[in-house]
C-alpha positions in Angstrom: -0.9 -10.2 19.8 -1.2 -6.7 18.3 -2.0 -7.8 14.7 -2.5 -10.7 12.3 0.1 -10.8 9.6 -0.9 -12.5 6.4 1.3 -13.3 3.4 -0.9 -12.6 0.3 -1.6 -15.8 -1.6 0.1 -16.6 -4.9 -1.9 -16.3 -8.1 -0.3 -18.2 -11.0 1.2 -15.9 -13.6 -0.8 -17.6 -16.4 -4.0 -17.0 -14.4 -3.1 -13.4 -13.6 -2.3 -12.7 -17.2 -5.7 -13.9 -18.2 -7.4 -11.8 -15.4 -5.6 -8.5 -16.0 -7.9 -5.9 -17.7 -6.9 -2.9 -19.8 -10.2 -1.2 -18.7 -11.2 0.0 -15.2 -13.2 -2.6 -13.3 -14.5 -2.9 -9.8 -11.7 -5.4 -8.9 -8.2 -3.9 -8.4 -4.9 -5.7 -8.0 -2.3 -4.0 -5.8 1.4 -4.8 -6.1 4.4 -3.5 -4.2 5.2 -1.0 -6.9 1.8 0.7 -6.2 2.9 1.6 -2.7 4.3 5.0 -2.5 5.4 6.7 0.8 2.5 5.4 2.9 -0.2 5.6 0.1 -1.5 3.1 -2.4 -1.0 5.4 -5.3 -2.0 3.1 -8.2 -3.4 -0.3 -9.0 -4.2 -2.5 -11.9 -7.6 -3.9 -12.7 -8.8 -7.5 -13.0 -11.7 -8.9 -15.1 -12.7 -11.2 -12.3 -11.9 -12.0 -8.7 -9.3 -14.8 -8.5 -10.4 -17.8 -6.5 -7.4 -17.8 -4.2 -6.7 -14.0 -4.0 -6.2 -12.3 -0.7 -9.0 -9.7 -0.4 -8.0 -6.5 1.5 -9.9 -4.9 4.2 -10.1 -1.2 5.2 -7.0 -0.1 7.2 -4.9 -3.1 6.3 -1.2 -2.2 6.5 0.6 -3.4 3.4 4.3 -4.1 3.5 6.4 -5.1 0.5 7.8 -8.6 1.1 10.3 -8.6 -1.8 11.9 -5.8 -3.8 14.7 -3.3 -4.2 12.5 -0.7 -2.4 11.0 -1.3 1.0 7.7 0.4 1.2 4.4 0.2 3.2 1.0 1.9 3.1 -2.4 1.8 4.8 -5.1 0.5 2.4 -8.2 2.6 2.3 -11.2 0.7 1.0 -13.5 2.2 -1.6 -17.2 1.3 -1.8 -18.0 -1.3 -4.5 -14.3 -2.0 -5.2 -12.7 -5.3 -4.2 -8.9 -5.1 -3.8 -6.6 -8.1 -4.2 -3.1 -8.1 -2.8 -0.1 -9.4 -4.8 1.8 -12.3 -3.3 4.8 -10.0 -2.7 2.9 -8.1 0.0 2.3 -8.8 3.6 -1.0 -7.7 4.9 -1.1 -6.6 8.6 -4.5 -6.5 10.2 -4.3 -4.6 13.4 -6.4 -5.3 16.4 -7.6 -1.8 16.6 -8.2 -2.0 20.4 -4.4 -2.5 20.7 -2.7 -1.0 17.6 -3.8 1.9 15.4 -3.0 1.1 11.7 -2.0 4.7 11.0 0.2 4.8 14.1 1.9 1.6 12.8 2.4 3.2 9.4 3.8 6.4 11.1 6.3 4.3 13.0 7.3 2.3 9.9 7.7 5.6 7.9 9.9 7.2 10.7 13.7 7.0 10.5 13.7 4.6 13.5 11.0 2.4 12.0 12.7 2.3 8.5 15.9 1.3 10.2 14.3 -1.5 12.2 12.4 -2.7 9.2 15.4 -2.6 6.8 17.5 -4.6 9.4 15.1 -7.5 9.0 15.4 -7.7 5.2 17.9 -10.1 3.7 19.6 -10.0 0.3 21.8 -7.4 -1.5 20.1 -6.6 -4.8 16.6 -7.9 -4.2 15.7 -7.8 -0.5 13.1 -10.0 1.2 11.8 -10.3 4.7 10.4 -13.5 6.2 7.1 -13.7 7.9 8.9 -14.7 11.1 11.2 -11.7 11.0 8.3 -9.4 10.4 6.5 -11.0 13.4 9.5 -10.3 15.6 9.7 -6.6 14.6 9.5 -4.5 17.7 6.9 -1.8 17.6 7.0 0.9 20.3 3.6 1.0 21.8 2.0 3.6 23.8 -1.6 3.9 25.1 -4.2 3.4 22.4 -5.4 7.0 23.0 -1.9 8.3 22.2 -1.7 6.0 19.2 -5.1 7.3 18.0 -3.9 10.9 18.2 -0.7 10.1 16.2 -2.6 7.9 13.8 -5.2 10.6 13.2 -2.5 13.2 12.4 -0.7 10.7 10.1 -4.0 10.0 8.3 -4.5 13.8 7.8 -1.0 14.1 6.3 -1.7 11.2 3.9 -5.0 12.7 2.8 -3.3 16.1 2.2 -0.5 14.4 0.2 -3.1 12.5 -1.9 -4.9 15.8 -2.6 -1.7 17.4 -3.7 -0.9 14.4 -5.9 -4.3 14.6 -7.6 -3.8 18.4 -8.2 -0.4 17.7 -9.6 -1.7 15.0 -12.0 -4.5 17.3 -13.1 -2.1 20.1 -13.8 0.2 17.8 -15.7 -2.8 16.7 -17.9 -3.7 20.3 -18.5 -0.1 21.1 -19.6 -0.1 18.0 -21.9 -3.4 19.1 -23.4 -2.0 22.6 -23.9 1.2 21.3 -25.5 -0.8 19.2 -27.9 -2.9 22.1 -28.8 0.1 24.4 -29.4 2.0 21.7 -31.4 -0.6 19.8 -33.4 1.1 17.4 -35.6 
């Protein structure tokens, strides 16, 4: 009753291969490997929107369904960009009157939350969590006001991390350019 949990719809591999674009478009495709410590840190681009794709909404919480690494992130929508979720993601749409998405992410990123989430995954090499197990995951709830305070702080931390990541990427590009300048071949 706190959120709707959606398993992203499957897109046939042959269809996806035809849709993937080498160039940046206004349609992005997000896979579990693009989730990095609470942030959607990358994506791939599609030439067209797949007919059966799961379209993401702002503040959807993404949780990897399958993989060797359990990760989650809050999706932040960008104007004029449509984002499609990979079938190996669960999309959690919080009822924001009852559950703050960034509070949920903060819990899932905490030591306790990671432990509870990991306990619901099955498999030794490639773990997976069922929709039913995810629905039964216990989330400590407090008042929505307290959730909003924690969620706001979490959002600020994530923004700061993103800013630092961009600065680091920019610095790395500068170093690469300088190295290429020094050692022209």
